[in-house]
Amino acid sequence: MSGEKKLRTAAVILAAGSGKRMGSNTKKQYMLIAGKPIIYYPLKTFQESFVDEIVLVVSPGDIAYCKKEIVERYGFSKVRHIVEGGKERYHSVAIGLDHINSCEFVFIHDGARPVVTKDILERALCCVREFKACVVGMPVKDTIKIADKEGFIASTPDRKLVWTIQTPQVFSLPLIKEAYHSLMQKEKALLKEGLSVTDDAMVVETLTGHPVRLVYGSYENIKITTPEDIQIAENFLFPAK
């Protein structure tokens, strides 16, 4: 991207999950891969990228620990704020966004995706510059079935049109702030209507109507959810020679 105007970018990295499905007393973001906590790996990628600043959103009570044992220990100088998250993921995103004011684009990334790469960030930046909103993902490999309430197949979508969605999800700052401000104001009514907020793209789509572009991530950009995912991620991060 040489010759292009340098635009300021920020990242909200979410590390406030409890990781209940991991079956461990240690929160999954602090579980180890090759001797380092899972959250170390996405922070390292963003630290070494073009991103100018990072807001790290952590579980209640974890600010001091993350400051000393993660940010200071590993020299993540781009982490400008460490803040406590909220009850739901979207609350944590909203809190993180409140600490960002002077950039053009915001990357929102789950700290439980340690295999994110600088190439993925570069592709997402190129995309968001053009479309103002994009999400990283990959086309599905399997045939997908939509079930009805009784557990029977209701329909089969065209596999070529179905993607699994990952993070980062990237937006212009005014757009994502508008979307989350609206969500927070209408939260009770939307929840009463049955809206389930599962990602940031959904917030933008639902609250602003702005289209969100898909951009290729990687099949290796997995989310750590269960214990076996740790070994899979380690294999991706440190492939056997």
PDB file of C-alpha atoms in Angstrom:
ATOM      1  CA  MET A   1       0.000   0.000   0.000  1.00  0.00           C
ATOM      2  CA  SER A   2       2.900   2.312  -0.693  1.00  0.00           C
ATOM      3  CA  GLY A   3       1.989   5.756  -1.919  1.00  0.00           C
ATOM      4  CA  GLU A   4      -1.374   5.692  -0.164  1.00  0.00           C
ATOM      5  CA  LYS A   5      -2.272   8.156   2.550  1.00  0.00           C
ATOM      6  CA  LYS A   6      -1.589   6.760   6.017  1.00  0.00           C
ATOM      7  CA  LEU A   7      -4.838   6.524   7.924  1.00  0.00           C
ATOM      8  CA  ARG A   8      -4.938   6.008  11.670  1.00  0.00           C
ATOM      9  CA  THR A   9      -6.335   2.695  12.775  1.00  0.00           C
ATOM     10  CA  ALA A  10      -7.180   1.258  16.152  1.00  0.00           C
ATOM     11  CA  ALA A  11      -8.091  -2.166  17.468  1.00  0.00           C
ATOM     12  CA  VAL A  12     -10.432  -3.365  20.187  1.00  0.00           C
ATOM     13  CA  ILE A  13      -9.221  -6.782  21.316  1.00  0.00           C
ATOM     14  CA  LEU A  14     -11.660  -8.722  23.457  1.00  0.00           C
ATOM     15  CA  ALA A  15     -10.286 -10.868  26.269  1.00  0.00           C
ATOM     16  CA  ALA A  16     -13.187 -10.783  28.702  1.00  0.00           C
ATOM     17  CA  GLY A  17     -14.632 -14.239  28.096  1.00  0.00           C
ATOM     18  CA  SER A  18     -14.904 -16.938  30.740  1.00  0.00           C
ATOM     19  CA  GLY A  19     -14.254 -19.939  28.476  1.00  0.00           C
ATOM     20  CA  LYS A  20     -16.745 -22.232  30.221  1.00  0.00           C
ATOM     21  CA  ARG A  21     -16.376 -24.951  27.575  1.00  0.00           C
ATOM     22  CA  MET A  22     -12.654 -25.302  28.245  1.00  0.00           C
ATOM     23  CA  GLY A  23     -13.242 -27.265  31.442  1.00  0.00           C
ATOM     24  CA  SER A  24     -10.502 -25.354  33.275  1.00  0.00           C
ATOM     25  CA  ASN A  25     -10.299 -22.934  36.180  1.00  0.00           C
ATOM     26  CA  THR A  26      -7.941 -20.810  34.060  1.00  0.00           C
ATOM     27  CA  LYS A  27      -9.677 -18.381  31.722  1.00  0.00           C
ATOM     28  CA  LYS A  28      -8.990 -19.493  28.184  1.00  0.00           C
ATOM     29  CA  GLN A  29      -7.263 -16.256  27.167  1.00  0.00           C
ATOM     30  CA  TYR A  30      -4.577 -17.011  29.773  1.00  0.00           C
ATOM     31  CA  MET A  31      -4.132 -20.698  28.910  1.00  0.00           C
ATOM     32  CA  LEU A  32      -0.753 -21.439  27.346  1.00  0.00           C
ATOM     33  CA  ILE A  33       0.350 -22.202  23.811  1.00  0.00           C
ATOM     34  CA  ALA A  34       4.079 -22.918  23.653  1.00  0.00           C
ATOM     35  CA  GLY A  35       4.582 -21.280  27.036  1.00  0.00           C
ATOM     36  CA  LYS A  36       2.732 -18.040  26.292  1.00  0.00           C
ATOM     37  CA  PRO A  37      -0.899 -17.106  27.018  1.00  0.00           C
ATOM     38  CA  ILE A  38      -3.342 -17.315  24.129  1.00  0.00           C
ATOM     39  CA  ILE A  39      -3.972 -13.554  24.249  1.00  0.00           C
ATOM     40  CA  TYR A  40      -0.259 -12.943  23.626  1.00  0.00           C
ATOM     41  CA  TYR A  41      -0.500 -14.110  20.018  1.00  0.00           C
ATOM     42  CA  PRO A  42      -3.178 -11.754  18.630  1.00  0.00           C
ATOM     43  CA  LEU A  43      -1.661  -8.878  20.602  1.00  0.00           C
ATOM     44  CA  LYS A  44       1.725  -9.632  19.028  1.00  0.00           C
ATOM     45  CA  THR A  45       0.234  -9.604  15.522  1.00  0.00           C
ATOM     46  CA  PHE A  46      -1.500  -6.269  16.066  1.00  0.00           C
ATOM     47  CA  GLN A  47       1.562  -4.815  17.832  1.00  0.00           C
ATOM     48  CA  GLU A  48       3.731  -5.616  14.817  1.00  0.00           C
ATOM     49  CA  SER A  49       1.168  -4.399  12.275  1.00  0.00           C
ATOM     50  CA  PHE A  50       0.205  -0.978  10.923  1.00  0.00           C
ATOM     51  CA  VAL A  51      -2.398  -0.537  13.698  1.00  0.00           C
ATOM     52  CA  ASP A  52      -1.676   2.584  15.756  1.00  0.00           C
ATOM     53  CA  GLU A  53      -3.323   1.803  19.069  1.00  0.00           C
ATOM     54  CA  ILE A  54      -5.032  -1.037  20.910  1.00  0.00           C
ATOM     55  CA  VAL A  55      -7.750  -1.125  23.534  1.00  0.00           C
ATOM     56  CA  LEU A  56      -7.629  -4.400  25.465  1.00  0.00           C
ATOM     57  CA  VAL A  57     -10.937  -5.383  27.057  1.00  0.00           C
ATOM     58  CA  VAL A  58     -10.550  -7.838  29.934  1.00  0.00           C
ATOM     59  CA  SER A  59     -12.656  -9.602  32.555  1.00  0.00           C
ATOM     60  CA  PRO A  60     -13.617  -7.710  35.722  1.00  0.00           C
ATOM     61  CA  GLY A  61     -10.710  -7.722  38.156  1.00  0.00           C
ATOM     62  CA  ASP A  62      -8.078  -8.583  35.523  1.00  0.00           C
ATOM     63  CA  ILE A  63      -6.751  -5.117  34.674  1.00  0.00           C
ATOM     64  CA  ALA A  64      -3.740  -5.203  37.014  1.00  0.00           C
ATOM     65  CA  TYR A  65      -2.822  -8.743  36.002  1.00  0.00           C
ATOM     66  CA  CYS A  66      -3.010  -7.988  32.269  1.00  0.00           C
ATOM     67  CA  LYS A  67      -1.066  -4.769  32.646  1.00  0.00           C
ATOM     68  CA  LYS A  68       1.827  -6.461  34.446  1.00  0.00           C
ATOM     69  CA  GLU A  69       1.841 -10.020  33.087  1.00  0.00           C
ATOM     70  CA  ILE A  70       0.752  -9.403  29.485  1.00  0.00           C
ATOM     71  CA  VAL A  71       1.222  -5.815  28.310  1.00  0.00           C
ATOM     72  CA  GLU A  72       4.355  -4.844  30.249  1.00  0.00           C
ATOM     73  CA  ARG A  73       5.928  -8.294  30.257  1.00  0.00           C
ATOM     74  CA  TYR A  74       5.817  -8.633  26.488  1.00  0.00           C
ATOM     75  CA  GLY A  75       6.280  -4.961  25.594  1.00  0.00           C
ATOM     76  CA  PHE A  76       2.941  -4.343  23.901  1.00  0.00           C
ATOM     77  CA  SER A  77       3.409  -0.580  23.696  1.00  0.00           C
ATOM     78  CA  LYS A  78       0.424  -0.039  21.394  1.00  0.00           C
ATOM     79  CA  VAL A  79      -1.987  -1.057  24.157  1.00  0.00           C
ATOM     80  CA  ARG A  80      -3.124   2.377  25.301  1.00  0.00           C
ATOM     81  CA  HIS A  81      -6.066   1.294  27.450  1.00  0.00           C
ATOM     82  CA  ILE A  82      -6.935  -1.814  29.445  1.00  0.00           C
ATOM     83  CA  VAL A  83     -10.592  -1.759  30.457  1.00  0.00           C
ATOM     84  CA  GLU A  84     -13.090  -4.095  32.045  1.00  0.00           C
ATOM     85  CA  GLY A  85     -15.680  -5.637  29.768  1.00  0.00           C
ATOM     86  CA  GLY A  86     -19.418  -5.987  30.273  1.00  0.00           C
ATOM     87  CA  LYS A  87     -21.971  -8.743  30.696  1.00  0.00           C
ATOM     88  CA  GLU A  88     -22.225  -9.662  27.006  1.00  0.00           C
ATOM     89  CA  ARG A  89     -19.724  -9.470  24.176  1.00  0.00           C
ATOM     90  CA  TYR A  90     -21.471  -6.467  22.635  1.00  0.00           C
ATOM     91  CA  HIS A  91     -21.261  -4.620  25.946  1.00  0.00           C
ATOM     92  CA  SER A  92     -17.497  -5.198  25.940  1.00  0.00           C
ATOM     93  CA  VAL A  93     -17.211  -3.896  22.378  1.00  0.00           C
ATOM     94  CA  ALA A  94     -19.194  -0.778  23.287  1.00  0.00           C
ATOM     95  CA  ILE A  95     -16.914  -0.133  26.267  1.00  0.00           C
ATOM     96  CA  GLY A  96     -13.830  -0.563  24.088  1.00  0.00           C
ATOM     97  CA  LEU A  97     -15.174   1.809  21.449  1.00  0.00           C
ATOM     98  CA  ASP A  98     -15.738   4.467  24.107  1.00  0.00           C
ATOM     99  CA  HIS A  99     -11.942   4.678  24.491  1.00  0.00           C
ATOM    100  CA  ILE A 100     -11.267   5.325  20.798  1.00  0.00           C
ATOM    101  CA  ASN A 101     -11.695   8.826  19.389  1.00  0.00           C
ATOM    102  CA  SER A 102      -8.989   9.684  16.877  1.00  0.00           C
ATOM    103  CA  CYS A 103      -8.801   7.160  14.076  1.00  0.00           C
ATOM    104  CA  GLU A 104     -10.480   6.399  10.775  1.00  0.00           C
ATOM    105  CA  PHE A 105     -10.973   2.642  11.119  1.00  0.00           C
ATOM    106  CA  VAL A 106     -11.444   0.201  13.991  1.00  0.00           C
ATOM    107  CA  PHE A 107     -10.539  -3.493  14.015  1.00  0.00           C
ATOM    108  CA  ILE A 108     -12.603  -5.560  16.479  1.00  0.00           C
ATOM    109  CA  HIS A 109     -10.950  -8.892  17.232  1.00  0.00           C
ATOM    110  CA  ASP A 110     -11.616 -11.806  19.553  1.00  0.00           C
ATOM    111  CA  GLY A 111      -8.589 -12.468  21.736  1.00  0.00           C
ATOM    112  CA  ALA A 112      -9.384 -16.180  21.489  1.00  0.00           C
ATOM    113  CA  ARG A 113      -8.297 -16.165  17.809  1.00  0.00           C
ATOM    114  CA  PRO A 114      -4.519 -16.439  18.178  1.00  0.00           C
ATOM    115  CA  VAL A 115      -3.681 -17.346  14.560  1.00  0.00           C
ATOM    116  CA  VAL A 116      -4.682 -14.011  13.029  1.00  0.00           C
ATOM    117  CA  THR A 117      -1.962 -12.762  10.669  1.00  0.00           C
ATOM    118  CA  LYS A 118      -0.688  -9.463   9.326  1.00  0.00           C
ATOM    119  CA  ASP A 119      -1.813 -10.556   5.841  1.00  0.00           C
ATOM    120  CA  ILE A 120      -5.385 -10.850   7.107  1.00  0.00           C
ATOM    121  CA  LEU A 121      -5.148  -7.375   8.638  1.00  0.00           C
ATOM    122  CA  GLU A 122      -3.798  -5.949   5.373  1.00  0.00           C
ATOM    123  CA  ARG A 123      -6.633  -7.471   3.335  1.00  0.00           C
ATOM    124  CA  ALA A 124      -9.213  -6.163   5.778  1.00  0.00           C
ATOM    125  CA  LEU A 125      -7.721  -2.665   5.702  1.00  0.00           C
ATOM    126  CA  CYS A 126      -7.840  -2.535   1.907  1.00  0.00           C
ATOM    127  CA  CYS A 127     -11.460  -3.674   2.006  1.00  0.00           C
ATOM    128  CA  VAL A 128     -12.678  -1.306   4.724  1.00  0.00           C
ATOM    129  CA  ARG A 129     -11.085   1.671   2.985  1.00  0.00           C
ATOM    130  CA  GLU A 130     -13.381   1.014   0.050  1.00  0.00           C
ATOM    131  CA  PHE A 131     -16.567  -0.240   1.704  1.00  0.00           C
ATOM    132  CA  LYS A 132     -16.443   1.267   5.258  1.00  0.00           C
ATOM    133  CA  ALA A 133     -17.463  -2.092   6.751  1.00  0.00           C
ATOM    134  CA  CYS A 134     -16.047  -5.575   6.296  1.00  0.00           C
ATOM    135  CA  VAL A 135     -15.746  -8.868   8.116  1.00  0.00           C
ATOM    136  CA  VAL A 136     -13.161 -11.592   7.787  1.00  0.00           C
ATOM    137  CA  GLY A 137     -14.417 -15.066   6.990  1.00  0.00           C
ATOM    138  CA  MET A 138     -14.089 -18.084   4.728  1.00  0.00           C
ATOM    139  CA  PRO A 139     -16.461 -19.968   2.413  1.00  0.00           C
ATOM    140  CA  VAL A 140     -17.779 -23.132   4.045  1.00  0.00           C
ATOM    141  CA  LYS A 141     -16.394 -26.477   2.920  1.00  0.00           C
ATOM    142  CA  ASP A 142     -19.400 -28.557   3.931  1.00  0.00           C
ATOM    143  CA  THR A 143     -22.984 -28.586   2.763  1.00  0.00           C
ATOM    144  CA  ILE A 144     -25.136 -26.605   5.194  1.00  0.00           C
ATOM    145  CA  LYS A 145     -28.672 -27.550   6.189  1.00  0.00           C
ATOM    146  CA  ILE A 146     -31.223 -25.238   7.775  1.00  0.00           C
ATOM    147  CA  ALA A 147     -33.333 -27.112  10.322  1.00  0.00           C
ATOM    148  CA  ASP A 148     -36.898 -26.499  11.421  1.00  0.00           C
ATOM    149  CA  LYS A 149     -38.014 -26.484  15.066  1.00  0.00           C
ATOM    150  CA  GLU A 150     -38.687 -30.234  14.989  1.00  0.00           C
ATOM    151  CA  GLY A 151     -35.168 -31.067  13.815  1.00  0.00           C
ATOM    152  CA  PHE A 152     -36.003 -31.826  10.183  1.00  0.00           C
ATOM    153  CA  ILE A 153     -34.250 -30.244   7.208  1.00  0.00           C
ATOM    154  CA  ALA A 154     -36.088 -27.114   6.126  1.00  0.00           C
ATOM    155  CA  SER A 155     -33.775 -25.954   3.342  1.00  0.00           C
ATOM    156  CA  THR A 156     -30.305 -26.271   1.831  1.00  0.00           C
ATOM    157  CA  PRO A 157     -28.622 -22.958   1.003  1.00  0.00           C
ATOM    158  CA  ASP A 158     -26.255 -22.693  -1.924  1.00  0.00           C
ATOM    159  CA  ARG A 159     -22.861 -23.597  -0.462  1.00  0.00           C
ATOM    160  CA  LYS A 160     -21.130 -21.045  -2.700  1.00  0.00           C
ATOM    161  CA  LEU A 161     -22.985 -18.282  -0.842  1.00  0.00           C
ATOM    162  CA  VAL A 162     -22.365 -19.475   2.731  1.00  0.00           C
ATOM    163  CA  TRP A 163     -19.386 -18.255   4.768  1.00  0.00           C
ATOM    164  CA  THR A 164     -18.155 -18.889   8.289  1.00  0.00           C
ATOM    165  CA  ILE A 165     -17.497 -15.548   9.938  1.00  0.00           C
ATOM    166  CA  GLN A 166     -14.323 -14.749  11.853  1.00  0.00           C
ATOM    167  CA  THR A 167     -12.668 -11.679  13.294  1.00  0.00           C
ATOM    168  CA  PRO A 168     -11.332  -9.061  12.906  1.00  0.00           C
ATOM    169  CA  GLN A 169     -14.429  -7.189  11.842  1.00  0.00           C
ATOM    170  CA  VAL A 170     -13.486  -3.739  10.629  1.00  0.00           C
ATOM    171  CA  PHE A 171     -15.458  -0.513  10.296  1.00  0.00           C
ATOM    172  CA  SER A 172     -15.086   3.192   9.876  1.00  0.00           C
ATOM    173  CA  LEU A 173     -15.100   4.743  13.329  1.00  0.00           C
ATOM    174  CA  PRO A 174     -18.198   6.944  12.789  1.00  0.00           C
ATOM    175  CA  LEU A 175     -20.187   3.997  11.415  1.00  0.00           C
ATOM    176  CA  ILE A 176     -19.424   1.539  14.209  1.00  0.00           C
ATOM    177  CA  LYS A 177     -19.902   4.184  16.898  1.00  0.00           C
ATOM    178  CA  GLU A 178     -23.284   5.119  15.409  1.00  0.00           C
ATOM    179  CA  ALA A 179     -24.310   1.458  15.335  1.00  0.00           C
ATOM    180  CA  TYR A 180     -23.307   0.720  18.923  1.00  0.00           C
ATOM    181  CA  HIS A 181     -24.742   3.966  20.259  1.00  0.00           C
ATOM    182  CA  SER A 182     -28.063   3.013  18.700  1.00  0.00           C
ATOM    183  CA  LEU A 183     -27.809  -0.536  20.060  1.00  0.00           C
ATOM    184  CA  MET A 184     -27.222   0.661  23.604  1.00  0.00           C
ATOM    185  CA  GLN A 185     -30.144   3.071  23.408  1.00  0.00           C
ATOM    186  CA  LYS A 186     -32.533   0.462  21.972  1.00  0.00           C
ATOM    187  CA  GLU A 187     -31.102  -2.579  23.772  1.00  0.00           C
ATOM    188  CA  LYS A 188     -34.118  -3.475  25.912  1.00  0.00           C
ATOM    189  CA  ALA A 189     -36.580  -3.147  23.065  1.00  0.00           C
ATOM    190  CA  LEU A 190     -34.401  -5.132  20.672  1.00  0.00           C
ATOM    191  CA  LEU A 191     -33.879  -7.929  23.176  1.00  0.00           C
ATOM    192  CA  LYS A 192     -37.614  -8.042  23.816  1.00  0.00           C
ATOM    193  CA  GLU A 193     -38.104  -8.460  20.068  1.00  0.00           C
ATOM    194  CA  GLY A 194     -35.785 -11.470  20.169  1.00  0.00           C
ATOM    195  CA  LEU A 195     -32.670  -9.955  18.621  1.00  0.00           C
ATOM    196  CA  SER A 196     -29.568 -11.984  19.486  1.00  0.00           C
ATOM    197  CA  VAL A 197     -26.399  -9.986  18.887  1.00  0.00           C
ATOM    198  CA  THR A 198     -23.685 -12.421  17.817  1.00  0.00           C
ATOM    199  CA  ASP A 199     -21.198 -10.189  16.018  1.00  0.00           C
ATOM    200  CA  ASP A 200     -20.388  -6.595  15.132  1.00  0.00           C
ATOM    201  CA  ALA A 201     -21.495  -6.911  11.521  1.00  0.00           C
ATOM    202  CA  MET A 202     -24.969  -7.770  12.760  1.00  0.00           C
ATOM    203  CA  VAL A 203     -25.034  -4.571  14.806  1.00  0.00           C
ATOM    204  CA  VAL A 204     -24.081  -2.488  11.778  1.00  0.00           C
ATOM    205  CA  GLU A 205     -26.479  -4.301   9.446  1.00  0.00           C
ATOM    206  CA  THR A 206     -29.414  -4.088  11.854  1.00  0.00           C
ATOM    207  CA  LEU A 207     -28.934  -0.619  13.319  1.00  0.00           C
ATOM    208  CA  THR A 208     -27.614   1.330  10.331  1.00  0.00           C
ATOM    209  CA  GLY A 209     -28.555  -0.687   7.252  1.00  0.00           C
ATOM    210  CA  HIS A 210     -25.015  -0.228   5.903  1.00  0.00           C
ATOM    211  CA  PRO A 211     -23.861  -3.196   3.778  1.00  0.00           C
ATOM    212  CA  VAL A 212     -20.933  -5.227   5.108  1.00  0.00           C
ATOM    213  CA  ARG A 213     -18.374  -6.689   2.721  1.00  0.00           C
ATOM    214  CA  LEU A 214     -16.855 -10.150   3.172  1.00  0.00           C
ATOM    215  CA  VAL A 215     -13.076 -10.496   2.913  1.00  0.00           C
ATOM    216  CA  TYR A 216     -10.968 -13.645   2.991  1.00  0.00           C
ATOM    217  CA  GLY A 217      -9.466 -14.585   6.332  1.00  0.00           C
ATOM    218  CA  SER A 218      -7.938 -18.028   6.714  1.00  0.00           C
ATOM    219  CA  TYR A 219      -9.143 -21.509   7.581  1.00  0.00           C
ATOM    220  CA  GLU A 220      -6.408 -21.431  10.226  1.00  0.00           C
ATOM    221  CA  ASN A 221      -7.900 -18.352  11.918  1.00  0.00           C
ATOM    222  CA  ILE A 222      -9.803 -20.507  14.398  1.00  0.00           C
ATOM    223  CA  LYS A 223     -11.412 -19.491  17.669  1.00  0.00           C
ATOM    224  CA  ILE A 224     -10.270 -21.327  20.783  1.00  0.00           C
ATOM    225  CA  THR A 225     -13.440 -22.807  22.242  1.00  0.00           C
ATOM    226  CA  THR A 226     -12.652 -26.337  23.443  1.00  0.00           C
ATOM    227  CA  PRO A 227      -9.425 -27.943  24.772  1.00  0.00           C
ATOM    228  CA  GLU A 228      -8.540 -29.628  21.480  1.00  0.00           C
ATOM    229  CA  ASP A 229      -8.516 -26.222  19.760  1.00  0.00           C
ATOM    230  CA  ILE A 230      -5.364 -25.316  21.696  1.00  0.00           C
ATOM    231  CA  GLN A 231      -3.369 -28.103  20.069  1.00  0.00           C
ATOM    232  CA  ILE A 232      -4.794 -27.251  16.645  1.00  0.00           C
ATOM    233  CA  ALA A 233      -3.829 -23.587  17.068  1.00  0.00           C
ATOM    234  CA  GLU A 234      -0.348 -24.555  18.248  1.00  0.00           C
ATOM    235  CA  ASN A 235       0.108 -26.663  15.109  1.00  0.00           C
ATOM    236  CA  PHE A 236      -0.873 -23.674  12.963  1.00  0.00           C
ATOM    237  CA  LEU A 237       1.362 -21.278  14.881  1.00  0.00           C
ATOM    238  CA  PHE A 238       4.338 -23.616  14.974  1.00  0.00           C
ATOM    239  CA  PRO A 239       4.079 -25.986  12.012  1.00  0.00           C
ATOM    240  CA  ALA A 240       6.387 -28.987  12.047  1.00  0.00           C
ATOM    241  CA  LYS A 241       9.363 -28.588   9.741  1.00  0.00           C
TER     242      LYS A 241
END
